[in-house]
Amino acid sequence: MAEAALKTAETGPTEERELTDGFHLIIEALKLNGLNTIYGVPGIPITDFGRMAQAEGIRVISFRHEQNAGYAASIAGFLTKKPGVCLTVSAPGFLNGLTALAHATTNCFPMILISGSSEREIVDLQQGDYEEMDQLAIAKPLCKAAFRVLHAADIGIGVARAIRAAASGRPGGVYLDLPAKLFGQVMDAEAGKKSLVKVIDAAPAQIPAPDAVKRALDVLKSAKRPLIILGKGAAYAQADDAIRSLVEKSGIPFLPMSMGKGLLPDTHPQCAGAARSTVLAQSDVVMLIGARLNWLLSHGKGKTWGTEPKKFIQLDIEPKEMDSNVEIVAPVVGDIGSCVSALLQGMGGNWSAPPAEWTSSVSAKREENIAKMAPRLMNNNSPMDYHGALGVLRTIIKERPDAILVNEGANTLDLARGIIDMYKPRKRIDVGTWGIMGIGMGYSIAAAIETGKPVLAVEGDSAFGFSGMEVETICRYNLPVCIVIFNNDGIYRGTDVNNVSADPAPTVFVKGSRYDKMIEAFGGVGVNATSPDALKRAVNEAMDSGKPTLINAVLDPGAGSESGRIGNLNPQSKIRKK
Ligand SMILES: Cc1ncc(C[n+]2csc(CCOP(=O)(O)OP(=O)(O)O)c2C)c(N)n1
Ligand SMILES: [Mg+2]
C-alpha cells in the first residue's frame, strides 16, 4: 500500500496534485484520535514537527529533560485513560524518555513514546550516524509493544496500532519509532487522508464470565472477616460510582492502596486505612480490585498477612495476574468497571453485611490509631517535624478536595500517604509500583494541564532534585502548582557524618539549602517556611492565587528514619565495620 501510494504521487496525472507529508500526517493522525497534547523536548529530527503540531492546535509542552516529559505523559494516561504522548529526539533523548516508558508499563498507564530516530541504512550498518542507535530493539523489552513506521502511507496504521496497544487490555507503554526521513516523505494528500485510521473503541469492555462472578460471590458470602483492597487499577477504571456502590452494599471494610485513595473518602466509615496491619493480618477473605499482590502487599504472604488462612478473590483485566504470588480461589478477569458491575448485580437486593464483630473491631482499631496520631499532627514545632507539617497539609486538602496531590520521597511519601486524607478519586498521584524518585514535576505539570485543577506537590528534598529544573517549565506555562519541599538536608535524614574524609556522607546535602530561591529565578513565588503556621499561610496563599510557588519547608534534619517505612528491605552486611 505504501509503495502504491508513493507511486501515485510520483506518476499521477500531470496536473498539479495536492501533496502532504509525514509531518502533517502524524499530526492529523494524533488529532483524529483525540491526542491533543504532546509532552517532549525539541531537537533533531523533531523540532519542526513540534512547531507544526503547535500551529495545528496540538498543545506542545516543552520540558527541560525528557524523563520529566515522559512521566508527564504517563500520568496524563492514568488521569484520562487516553495514551499520554511523549516526544523525544534520537538516541540520548530517547533513552531519557525510556525510563518513563518502562515506568508506564510497570504501572499499567497508557503512554506512547514517539521518538525520532536516525537513518536506518546507516544505523543498521553501524556507520556512525548522528545519534545512532537501534532504538526499536532497545525499547522492545521495556514496553508493551514497539512499532516503526517507514512509509508516510503507514503513519495512520502505525499511530492506530500504538493507541490500541497502549490503551486496550492492561494498559502500558508503547514505543513508536519515526526515522527522520519519514517526516519529510511526500505523498498525495487525498491518499494520505484516506490512510488515517480512527481507532474505534480503543479499550473494549471485557466482560467477566458469569461463573467467575458467581464463584467470587460465593467465596465472599462465606467470609467472616472480609476485606476489600482498592488498587490504582480501580482508580484508573473511572468506574467510581459502581465501586462505591459495591463497597457500601457489601458493608465490607476497604483498604485503599496509595493511588486508590479517594475512590471512597478516607474518612468513610468503612475505610480501614488507619487499621491496615489489623485488617491484613486478621481478614479471612480478601477481594483485590485492580490491585496486585506485589511487594506493596508483601506478596500476599508472610508476617504481614498473619497466621489466619486467607482466601483471595481478584478482579483484574490481565489473566496472567492470577496466582502470581499466591493461589487466587476466585479469579474474575475483565475490565474493572464490568467486573464490579457484574458483582453488584449478582449481589442482589438482600446482601447481608459481614459479622458486626469484625466490622466493629476494625472501626475500634481505626479510631484508636487516629486518636493516637491526632495530637502529633497539631504540633507547631520549629524546625518542623513531619507530623506538624503534614497536619497542616492534611487540613488544606480537606478544604480543597479537588486539588491534585503529587507526592514523592521516602519519609515524605510514607508519612504523607498515611496522614493526608483524600476525598475524591484520582487526586493522589505518587511514586507508584517502583517507588521511583523523579516523577514530581512531570506529574505536577501534566496534572495541571490535563485537569485544570490546582496541584500541591509534597516533595522530599532529594526527590525534588530529580526533576527540579522543571520549575522553569511550571513558571513558563504559568501553572497552578504549589511545591512544598520537605527540606531535612538529605535522603531520609540530614544527620549522617563521614568520619573518614572531608567528603560529605552519601545521604546528606548542603545544610540549610534555600530551594525557594530556585523558583524566584524564573519569576515564581518562593517562600521559606520554618513553622507549621507559616507553612499553612504560604500554601493557602499559593492555592488561592494559582501562582507557581515553591515553599522550602524547613524540617528537623533528624526527623526522618532510614528508607521511611521500608527500611526492612535494605540488605544487611554481617561483616560491616562498626
Ligand atoms: C530513581 C530513584 N533513584 C533512587 C531512589 C532511592 N531513593 C528512595 S527514597 C530517596 C530519597 C529520599 O529522600 P527525600 O526525598 O529527601 O525524602 P525524606 O525521607 O528525606 O523525607 C531515594 C534517593 C529511588 N527510589 N528512585
Ligand atoms: Mg529529605
Coordinates of C-alpha atoms and ligand atoms in Angstrom, one line a residue:
M1 CA 0.0 0.0 0.0
A2 CA 2.8 2.4 0.9
E3 CA 4.5 1.7 -2.4
A4 CA 1.4 2.2 -4.3
A5 CA 0.6 5.5 -2.7
L6 CA 4.1 6.8 -3.3
K7 CA 3.8 5.8 -6.9
T8 CA 0.6 7.6 -7.4
A9 CA 2.2 10.7 -6.0
E10 CA 5.2 10.4 -8.3
T11 CA 3.5 9.3 -11.5
G12 CA -0.1 10.6 -11.2
P13 CA -1.7 12.8 -13.8
T14 CA 0.3 15.8 -14.8
E15 CA -2.0 18.5 -13.4
E16 CA -0.9 19.9 -10.0
R17 CA -1.7 17.4 -7.2
E18 CA -2.1 18.4 -3.6
L19 CA 0.6 16.8 -1.5
T20 CA 1.0 16.0 2.1
D21 CA 4.0 14.7 4.1
G22 CA 5.0 12.8 7.2
F23 CA 4.9 15.8 9.5
H24 CA 1.3 16.6 8.6
L25 CA 0.1 13.0 8.6
I26 CA 1.4 12.3 12.1
I27 CA -0.2 15.5 13.4
E28 CA -3.5 14.6 11.7
A29 CA -3.4 11.0 13.0
L30 CA -2.9 12.2 16.5
K31 CA -5.7 14.8 16.3
L32 CA -8.1 12.4 14.7
N33 CA -7.7 10.2 17.7
G34 CA -8.1 12.9 20.3
L35 CA -4.5 13.0 21.3
N36 CA -4.2 16.8 21.6
T37 CA -1.3 17.2 24.0
I38 CA 2.4 16.3 23.5
Y39 CA 5.0 16.4 26.3
G40 CA 8.5 16.5 25.0
V41 CA 11.9 18.1 24.3
P42 CA 12.7 19.5 20.9
G43 CA 15.8 18.8 18.7
I44 CA 16.8 17.0 15.5
P45 CA 14.7 15.5 13.9
I46 CA 11.5 16.6 15.6
T47 CA 11.9 20.4 16.2
D48 CA 9.8 21.4 13.2
F49 CA 7.3 18.7 14.0
G50 CA 6.7 20.3 17.4
R51 CA 6.3 23.7 15.9
M52 CA 3.9 22.4 13.3
A53 CA 1.9 20.4 15.8
Q54 CA 1.5 23.6 17.9
A55 CA 0.4 25.5 14.8
E56 CA -2.2 22.9 14.1
G57 CA -3.7 23.2 17.6
I58 CA -1.9 20.5 19.5
R59 CA -0.8 21.6 22.9
V60 CA 3.0 21.1 22.9
I61 CA 4.5 21.2 26.4
S62 CA 8.2 21.7 26.1
F63 CA 10.3 20.3 29.0
R64 CA 13.9 20.6 30.2
H65 CA 14.5 16.9 30.3
E66 CA 12.8 14.0 28.5
Q67 CA 12.4 11.9 31.7
N68 CA 10.1 14.5 33.1
A69 CA 8.1 14.8 29.9
G70 CA 7.8 11.1 29.9
Y71 CA 6.5 10.9 33.4
A72 CA 4.0 13.7 32.5
A73 CA 2.8 11.7 29.5
S74 CA 2.5 8.6 31.7
I75 CA 0.3 10.2 34.3
A76 CA -1.7 12.0 31.7
G77 CA -2.6 8.5 30.5
F78 CA -3.6 7.5 34.0
L79 CA -5.8 10.5 34.5
T80 CA -7.5 10.4 31.2
K81 CA -7.5 6.8 30.0
K82 CA -6.1 8.1 26.7
P83 CA -2.4 7.4 25.9
G84 CA -0.2 10.2 27.0
V85 CA 2.2 11.2 24.3
C86 CA 5.9 11.9 24.9
L87 CA 8.1 13.2 22.0
T88 CA 11.9 12.8 22.1
V89 CA 14.9 13.2 19.8
S90 CA 17.0 10.2 18.8
A91 CA 19.4 8.2 21.0
P92 CA 20.1 10.2 24.2
G93 CA 16.7 11.9 24.2
F94 CA 15.0 8.6 23.5
L95 CA 17.0 6.9 26.3
N96 CA 16.0 9.7 28.7
G97 CA 12.4 9.1 27.9
L98 CA 12.7 5.3 28.1
T99 CA 12.7 5.2 31.9
A100 CA 9.2 6.8 31.9
L101 CA 8.0 4.4 29.2
A102 CA 9.1 1.4 31.3
H103 CA 7.5 3.1 34.4
A104 CA 4.2 3.5 32.4
T105 CA 4.3 -0.2 31.5
T106 CA 5.0 -1.3 35.1
N107 CA 2.3 0.9 36.4
C108 CA -0.2 0.0 33.7
F109 CA -0.6 3.6 32.4
P110 CA -1.3 4.1 28.7
M111 CA 1.5 6.0 27.1
I112 CA 3.2 6.4 23.7
L113 CA 6.8 7.4 23.4
I114 CA 7.3 8.8 20.0
S115 CA 10.9 9.2 19.1
G116 CA 12.7 10.5 16.1
S117 CA 15.5 8.2 15.0
S118 CA 18.5 8.3 12.7
E119 CA 18.7 6.9 9.2
R120 CA 18.0 3.2 9.2
E121 CA 20.5 2.4 6.4
I122 CA 23.3 4.0 8.4
V123 CA 22.2 2.7 11.8
D124 CA 21.9 -0.9 10.6
L125 CA 25.3 -0.9 9.1
Q126 CA 26.6 0.8 12.3
Q127 CA 28.3 3.5 10.2
G128 CA 28.2 6.1 12.9
D129 CA 25.2 8.3 12.2
Y130 CA 24.4 11.4 14.2
E131 CA 22.8 10.0 17.4
E132 CA 22.9 6.5 16.1
M133 CA 21.0 3.8 18.0
D134 CA 18.8 0.9 17.2
Q135 CA 16.0 2.3 19.3
L136 CA 13.3 -0.1 18.4
A137 CA 15.3 -3.1 19.6
I138 CA 16.2 -1.3 22.9
A139 CA 12.6 -0.2 23.6
K140 CA 11.1 -3.6 22.9
P141 CA 11.7 -5.4 26.2
L142 CA 10.7 -2.3 28.2
C143 CA 7.2 -1.7 26.8
K144 CA 4.0 -3.4 25.8
A145 CA 4.6 -3.0 22.1
A146 CA 7.0 -1.3 19.8
F147 CA 6.5 -0.2 16.2
R148 CA 8.4 1.6 13.5
V149 CA 6.9 3.4 10.5
L150 CA 9.0 3.7 7.3
H151 CA 6.4 5.0 4.8
A152 CA 4.2 8.0 5.1
A153 CA 1.2 6.0 3.9
D154 CA 1.6 3.7 7.0
I155 CA 1.5 6.5 9.6
G156 CA -2.2 6.2 10.1
I157 CA -1.9 2.5 10.9
G158 CA 1.2 3.0 13.0
V159 CA -0.4 5.5 15.2
A160 CA -3.6 3.4 15.5
R161 CA -1.7 0.4 16.5
A162 CA 0.2 2.3 19.1
I163 CA -3.0 3.7 20.6
R164 CA -4.8 0.4 20.7
A165 CA -1.8 -1.4 22.2
A166 CA -1.4 1.3 24.9
A167 CA -5.0 1.5 25.9
S168 CA -6.5 -1.9 25.5
G169 CA -6.4 -4.8 28.0
R170 CA -3.9 -4.0 30.7
P171 CA -2.7 -0.5 29.6
G172 CA 1.0 0.2 29.2
G173 CA 3.8 2.0 27.4
V174 CA 4.2 1.8 23.6
Y175 CA 7.2 2.9 21.6
L176 CA 6.7 4.4 18.1
D177 CA 9.9 4.9 16.1
L178 CA 9.8 7.5 13.4
P179 CA 13.0 7.8 11.4
A180 CA 14.0 11.3 10.4
K181 CA 13.3 10.7 6.7
L182 CA 9.7 9.8 7.3
F183 CA 8.8 13.4 8.4
G184 CA 9.6 14.9 5.0
Q185 CA 8.3 12.0 2.9
V186 CA 5.7 13.3 0.5
M187 CA 2.5 11.6 -0.8
D188 CA -0.7 12.5 -2.4
A189 CA -2.9 14.5 0.0
E190 CA -6.1 12.7 -0.7
A191 CA -4.5 9.2 -0.4
G192 CA -2.8 10.4 2.8
K193 CA -6.1 11.5 4.3
K194 CA -7.6 8.1 3.4
S195 CA -4.7 6.3 5.1
L196 CA -5.5 7.7 8.5
V197 CA -7.3 5.5 11.0
K198 CA -9.7 6.5 13.7
V199 CA -9.4 3.9 16.5
I200 CA -12.9 2.8 17.4
D201 CA -13.3 1.6 21.0
A202 CA -9.6 1.6 21.9
A203 CA -10.2 -0.2 25.2
P204 CA -13.1 -2.5 24.6
A205 CA -15.1 -3.7 27.6
Q206 CA -14.0 -7.1 28.8
I207 CA -17.0 -8.8 30.5
P208 CA -16.2 -11.3 33.2
A209 CA -17.6 -14.9 32.8
P210 CA -20.8 -15.4 34.8
D211 CA -19.4 -18.5 36.5
A212 CA -16.4 -16.5 37.7
V213 CA -18.7 -13.8 39.2
K214 CA -20.8 -16.4 41.0
R215 CA -17.7 -18.1 42.4
A216 CA -16.4 -14.9 43.7
L217 CA -19.7 -14.0 45.4
D218 CA -19.9 -17.5 47.0
V219 CA -16.5 -17.0 48.5
L220 CA -17.3 -13.5 49.6
K221 CA -20.6 -14.7 51.3
S222 CA -18.7 -17.4 53.2
A223 CA -16.4 -14.8 54.8
K224 CA -16.4 -14.0 58.5
R225 CA -13.7 -11.2 58.2
P226 CA -13.8 -9.9 54.7
L227 CA -11.6 -7.1 53.3
I228 CA -11.7 -5.2 50.0
I229 CA -8.4 -3.8 48.6
L230 CA -8.7 -1.0 46.1
G231 CA -5.7 -0.5 43.8
K232 CA -4.8 2.1 41.3
G233 CA -6.3 -0.1 38.6
A234 CA -9.6 0.6 40.3
A235 CA -9.0 4.3 40.2
Y236 CA -7.9 4.1 36.5
A237 CA -11.1 2.4 35.5
Q238 CA -13.2 5.5 36.2
A239 CA -16.0 3.3 37.5
D240 CA -16.2 5.4 40.6
D241 CA -20.0 5.1 41.3
A242 CA -20.1 1.3 40.8
I243 CA -17.1 0.8 43.0
R244 CA -18.6 2.9 45.8
S245 CA -21.9 1.1 45.5
L246 CA -20.2 -2.3 45.7
V247 CA -18.2 -1.4 48.8
E248 CA -21.2 0.2 50.5
K249 CA -23.7 -2.5 49.6
S250 CA -21.2 -5.2 50.8
G251 CA -20.6 -3.4 54.1
I252 CA -17.0 -4.7 53.9
P253 CA -14.1 -2.7 55.3
F254 CA -11.9 -1.4 52.5
L255 CA -8.2 -0.6 52.3
P256 CA -7.1 1.8 49.5
M257 CA -3.7 1.4 48.0
S258 CA -1.8 4.7 47.7
M259 CA -3.3 5.8 44.3
G260 CA -6.6 4.1 45.1
K261 CA -7.1 6.6 47.9
G262 CA -10.2 8.8 47.4
L263 CA -12.2 6.3 45.4
L264 CA -14.2 6.4 48.6
P265 CA -13.2 9.1 51.1
D266 CA -10.5 8.1 53.6
T267 CA -13.0 9.4 56.2
H268 CA -15.6 6.9 55.1
P269 CA -16.9 4.7 58.0
Q270 CA -15.8 1.5 56.2
C271 CA -12.3 2.8 55.4
A272 CA -9.7 0.6 57.1
G273 CA -6.7 2.7 56.1
A274 CA -5.8 3.5 59.7
A275 CA -6.1 -0.1 60.7
R276 CA -4.0 -1.6 57.9
S277 CA -1.9 -4.1 59.8
T278 CA -5.0 -5.3 61.7
V279 CA -7.1 -6.0 58.6
L280 CA -4.3 -7.6 56.6
A281 CA -3.4 -9.9 59.5
Q282 CA -6.9 -10.8 60.6
S283 CA -9.0 -10.9 57.4
D284 CA -10.1 -14.4 56.1
V285 CA -11.3 -13.4 52.6
V286 CA -9.6 -10.6 50.6
M287 CA -11.1 -9.2 47.4
L288 CA -8.5 -7.3 45.3
I289 CA -9.9 -4.8 42.9
G290 CA -7.4 -3.6 40.4
A291 CA -4.6 -4.2 43.0
R292 CA -1.7 -6.6 42.5
L293 CA -0.2 -8.9 45.2
N294 CA 3.3 -7.5 44.6
W295 CA 5.8 -6.2 47.1
L296 CA 3.5 -3.4 48.2
L297 CA 1.2 -6.0 49.6
S298 CA 4.1 -8.3 50.8
H299 CA 3.2 -10.7 48.0
G300 CA 0.1 -11.9 49.9
K301 CA 2.0 -13.9 52.4
G302 CA 4.4 -13.8 55.4
K303 CA 4.1 -11.9 58.7
T304 CA 2.0 -9.0 57.4
W305 CA -0.8 -11.4 56.5
G306 CA -0.9 -13.1 59.9
T307 CA -1.5 -16.7 60.6
E308 CA -5.2 -17.0 59.6
P309 CA -5.7 -18.9 56.4
K310 CA -6.6 -16.5 53.6
K311 CA -8.8 -16.8 50.5
F312 CA -8.2 -14.3 47.7
I313 CA -10.7 -13.1 45.2
Q314 CA -9.0 -11.0 42.4
L315 CA -10.6 -8.6 39.9
D316 CA -8.1 -7.8 37.1
I317 CA -8.1 -7.3 33.4
E318 CA -5.0 -9.4 33.0
P319 CA -5.5 -13.2 33.3
K320 CA -1.7 -13.7 33.9
E321 CA -2.0 -11.7 37.1
M322 CA -3.9 -14.5 38.8
D323 CA -1.8 -16.8 41.0
S324 CA 1.2 -14.5 40.5
N325 CA 2.2 -14.8 44.2
V326 CA -0.4 -17.0 46.0
E327 CA -3.4 -19.0 44.9
I328 CA -6.4 -17.0 43.8
V329 CA -9.5 -19.0 44.7
A330 CA -11.8 -16.8 42.7
P331 CA -10.3 -15.0 39.7
V332 CA -12.6 -12.5 38.0
V333 CA -11.0 -11.5 34.7
G334 CA -12.3 -8.5 32.9
D335 CA -12.1 -4.7 33.0
I336 CA -12.7 -3.3 36.5
G337 CA -15.9 -1.5 35.6
S338 CA -17.5 -4.6 34.1
C339 CA -16.4 -6.8 36.9
V340 CA -17.6 -4.5 39.6
S341 CA -21.0 -4.1 37.9
A342 CA -21.4 -7.8 37.4
L343 CA -20.7 -8.4 41.1
L344 CA -23.1 -5.7 42.1
Q345 CA -25.8 -7.2 40.0
G346 CA -25.1 -10.7 41.4
M347 CA -25.3 -9.5 45.0
G348 CA -29.0 -8.8 44.5
G349 CA -31.2 -6.9 46.9
N350 CA -30.6 -8.6 50.3
W351 CA -26.8 -9.0 50.7
S352 CA -26.0 -9.5 54.4
A353 CA -23.3 -7.3 55.9
P354 CA -20.3 -9.0 57.4
P355 CA -20.4 -10.1 61.1
A356 CA -20.7 -7.0 63.3
E357 CA -17.9 -8.4 65.5
W358 CA -15.5 -7.9 62.6
T359 CA -16.6 -4.5 61.4
S360 CA -16.8 -3.1 64.9
S361 CA -13.3 -4.4 65.8
V362 CA -11.9 -2.8 62.6
S363 CA -13.6 0.5 63.5
A364 CA -12.4 0.4 67.0
K365 CA -8.8 -0.1 65.9
R366 CA -9.1 2.6 63.3
E367 CA -10.5 5.1 65.9
E368 CA -7.7 4.2 68.3
N369 CA -5.0 4.8 65.8
I370 CA -6.5 8.0 64.6
A371 CA -6.8 9.3 68.1
K372 CA -3.2 8.4 68.8
M373 CA -2.0 10.3 65.8
A374 CA -4.1 13.4 66.4
P375 CA -2.1 15.4 68.9
R376 CA 1.2 14.9 66.9
L377 CA -0.5 16.5 63.9
M378 CA -1.2 19.6 65.8
N379 CA 2.3 20.5 67.0
N380 CA 3.8 23.8 65.9
N381 CA 7.4 22.9 66.3
S382 CA 10.1 24.9 64.6
P383 CA 12.0 23.4 62.9
M384 CA 9.1 21.3 61.8
D385 CA 8.8 17.5 62.1
Y386 CA 6.9 15.5 59.5
H387 CA 3.7 15.3 61.6
G388 CA 3.5 19.0 62.3
A389 CA 4.0 19.9 58.6
L390 CA 1.7 17.2 57.3
G391 CA -1.0 18.1 59.8
V392 CA -1.3 21.4 58.1
L393 CA -1.3 20.0 54.6
R394 CA -3.9 17.5 55.6
T395 CA -6.3 20.3 56.5
I396 CA -5.5 22.1 53.3
I397 CA -6.5 19.1 51.2
K398 CA -9.6 18.6 53.3
E399 CA -10.7 22.1 52.5
R400 CA -9.7 21.7 48.8
P401 CA -10.7 18.1 47.9
D402 CA -10.4 18.9 44.1
A403 CA -6.8 19.7 44.3
I404 CA -4.3 17.1 43.0
L405 CA -1.7 15.9 45.4
V406 CA 1.6 14.8 44.0
N407 CA 3.9 13.0 46.5
E408 CA 7.4 11.6 46.4
G409 CA 10.2 11.0 48.8
A410 CA 10.9 8.4 51.5
N411 CA 9.6 9.7 54.9
T412 CA 7.9 12.5 53.0
L413 CA 6.0 9.9 50.9
D414 CA 5.2 7.3 53.6
L415 CA 4.0 9.7 56.2
A416 CA 2.0 11.9 53.8
R417 CA 0.3 8.8 52.4
G418 CA -0.9 7.9 55.9
I419 CA -1.7 11.3 57.1
I420 CA -3.3 13.2 54.3
D421 CA -6.8 12.0 53.7
M422 CA -8.1 12.0 50.2
Y423 CA -11.8 12.6 49.3
K424 CA -12.1 12.1 45.6
P425 CA -10.8 9.6 43.1
R426 CA -7.5 10.1 41.2
K427 CA -6.5 13.1 43.3
R428 CA -3.4 11.4 44.7
I429 CA -0.6 10.5 42.3
D430 CA 2.8 9.3 43.5
V431 CA 5.8 7.1 43.1
G432 CA 3.7 4.1 42.1
T433 CA 4.8 0.4 41.7
W434 CA 8.5 1.1 41.5
G435 CA 8.7 3.6 44.3
I436 CA 10.5 5.8 41.9
M437 CA 12.0 9.3 42.6
G438 CA 11.7 11.9 39.8
I439 CA 8.0 11.8 39.0
G440 CA 7.3 15.0 40.9
M441 CA 7.4 17.9 38.5
G442 CA 6.4 15.9 35.4
Y443 CA 3.3 14.7 37.3
S444 CA 2.5 18.1 38.6
I445 CA 2.7 19.7 35.1
A446 CA 0.6 17.0 33.5
A447 CA -2.0 17.1 36.4
A448 CA -2.4 20.8 36.0
I449 CA -2.6 20.6 32.2
E450 CA -4.9 17.7 32.0
T451 CA -7.3 18.5 34.8
G452 CA -7.1 22.3 35.1
K453 CA -7.1 21.9 38.9
P454 CA -4.6 23.3 41.4
V455 CA -1.7 21.0 42.2
L456 CA 0.0 20.5 45.6
A457 CA 3.3 18.7 45.2
V458 CA 4.7 17.4 48.5
E459 CA 8.3 16.6 47.8
G460 CA 11.3 15.2 49.8
D461 CA 14.3 17.4 49.2
S462 CA 16.1 14.5 47.5
A463 CA 13.0 13.5 45.4
F464 CA 12.6 17.1 44.2
G465 CA 16.1 17.2 42.9
F466 CA 15.4 14.6 40.3
S467 CA 13.1 16.9 38.3
G468 CA 13.8 20.3 40.0
M469 CA 14.7 22.1 36.8
E470 CA 11.1 21.8 35.6
V471 CA 10.2 24.6 37.9
E472 CA 11.1 26.8 35.0
T473 CA 8.6 24.9 32.9
I474 CA 6.0 25.4 35.6
C475 CA 6.7 29.1 35.5
R476 CA 6.9 29.3 31.7
Y477 CA 3.4 27.8 31.4
N478 CA 2.2 29.7 34.5
L479 CA 0.7 26.5 36.0
P480 CA -1.2 26.5 39.3
V481 CA 1.4 24.3 41.1
C482 CA 2.5 24.7 44.7
I483 CA 5.6 22.7 45.5
V484 CA 6.3 22.1 49.2
I485 CA 9.8 20.7 49.8
F486 CA 10.3 18.9 53.0
N487 CA 13.9 20.0 53.5
N488 CA 15.6 17.8 56.1
D489 CA 19.0 18.3 54.5
G490 CA 19.1 15.0 52.8
I491 CA 18.0 11.5 51.9
Y492 CA 16.0 10.1 54.8
R493 CA 17.8 12.4 57.2
G494 CA 20.4 15.1 57.1
T495 CA 22.4 14.0 60.1
D496 CA 24.8 11.4 58.6
V497 CA 28.5 12.2 59.1
N498 CA 31.5 10.9 57.3
N499 CA 34.3 10.4 59.8
V500 CA 36.9 9.3 57.4
S501 CA 37.4 12.1 54.9
A502 CA 36.3 15.6 54.1
D503 CA 33.6 14.4 51.7
P504 CA 30.1 14.7 53.0
A505 CA 28.2 11.4 53.8
P506 CA 26.4 10.0 50.8
T507 CA 22.9 10.8 52.1
V508 CA 23.3 14.4 53.1
F509 CA 23.0 17.7 51.1
V510 CA 24.1 21.3 51.7
K511 CA 22.8 22.2 55.0
G512 CA 20.2 25.0 55.2
S513 CA 19.6 25.0 51.4
R514 CA 17.1 27.5 50.1
Y515 CA 15.1 25.8 47.4
D516 CA 12.7 28.7 47.4
K517 CA 15.3 30.8 45.6
M518 CA 15.2 28.5 42.6
I519 CA 11.7 29.4 41.5
E520 CA 12.4 33.1 42.1
A521 CA 14.9 32.9 39.3
F522 CA 12.0 32.2 36.9
G523 CA 9.5 34.7 38.3
G524 CA 7.7 32.3 40.6
V525 CA 6.9 32.8 44.3
G526 CA 9.4 31.5 46.8
V527 CA 8.7 31.1 50.5
N528 CA 10.9 29.9 53.3
A529 CA 8.7 28.4 56.0
T530 CA 10.0 27.4 59.3
S531 CA 6.9 26.5 61.3
P532 CA 3.6 24.8 60.5
D533 CA 1.7 28.1 60.9
A534 CA 4.0 29.7 58.3
L535 CA 3.6 26.7 56.0
K536 CA -0.1 26.8 56.2
R537 CA -0.3 30.5 55.3
A538 CA 2.1 30.1 52.4
V539 CA 0.3 27.1 50.9
N540 CA -3.1 28.6 51.3
E541 CA -1.9 31.8 49.6
A542 CA -0.4 29.7 46.7
M543 CA -3.6 27.6 46.2
D544 CA -5.7 30.7 46.2
S545 CA -3.6 32.7 43.8
G546 CA -2.7 29.8 41.5
K547 CA 0.7 31.3 41.1
P548 CA 3.6 28.9 40.6
T549 CA 5.1 28.7 44.1
L550 CA 7.9 26.8 45.8
I551 CA 7.9 26.6 49.6
N552 CA 11.1 25.5 51.4
A553 CA 9.7 23.8 54.5
V554 CA 12.5 23.6 57.0
L555 CA 12.4 20.2 58.7
D556 CA 14.4 19.0 61.6
P557 CA 17.3 17.1 59.9
G558 CA 16.9 14.3 62.4
A559 CA 13.2 13.8 62.0
G560 CA 13.2 11.0 59.4
S561 CA 14.0 7.3 59.5
E562 CA 16.2 5.2 57.2
S563 CA 14.2 4.4 54.0
G564 CA 10.9 5.7 55.5
R565 CA 8.7 2.8 56.2
I566 CA 10.6 0.2 54.1
G567 CA 13.9 0.1 55.9
N568 CA 13.5 -3.6 56.2
L569 CA 14.2 -4.0 52.5
N570 CA 17.8 -2.9 53.0
P571 CA 20.3 -5.8 52.8
Q572 CA 22.5 -6.0 55.9
S573 CA 26.2 -6.6 56.0
K574 CA 27.3 -9.1 58.6
I575 CA 30.9 -8.1 58.5
R576 CA 30.4 -4.3 58.4
K577 CA 33.0 -2.5 60.4
K578 CA 31.3 -0.6 63.2
Ligands
LIG1 C1 15.1 6.8 40.6 C2 15.4 6.5 42.0 N1 16.6 6.7 42.5 C3 16.9 6.5 43.8 C4 15.9 6.0 44.6 C5 16.3 5.7 46.1 N2 15.6 6.6 47.0 C6 14.5 6.2 47.6 S1 13.8 7.4 48.5 C7 15.1 8.5 48.1 C8 15.1 9.9 48.6 C9 14.5 10.1 49.9 O1 14.8 11.3 50.4 P1 13.9 12.6 50.4 O2 13.2 12.6 49.1 O3 14.6 13.8 50.8 O4 12.7 12.1 51.5 P2 12.9 12.1 53.0 O5 12.9 10.7 53.5 O6 14.2 12.8 53.4 O7 11.7 12.8 53.5 C10 15.9 7.9 47.2 C11 17.1 8.6 46.6 C12 14.6 5.8 44.1 N3 13.6 5.4 44.8 N4 14.4 6.1 42.8
MG2 MG 14.9 14.6 52.7

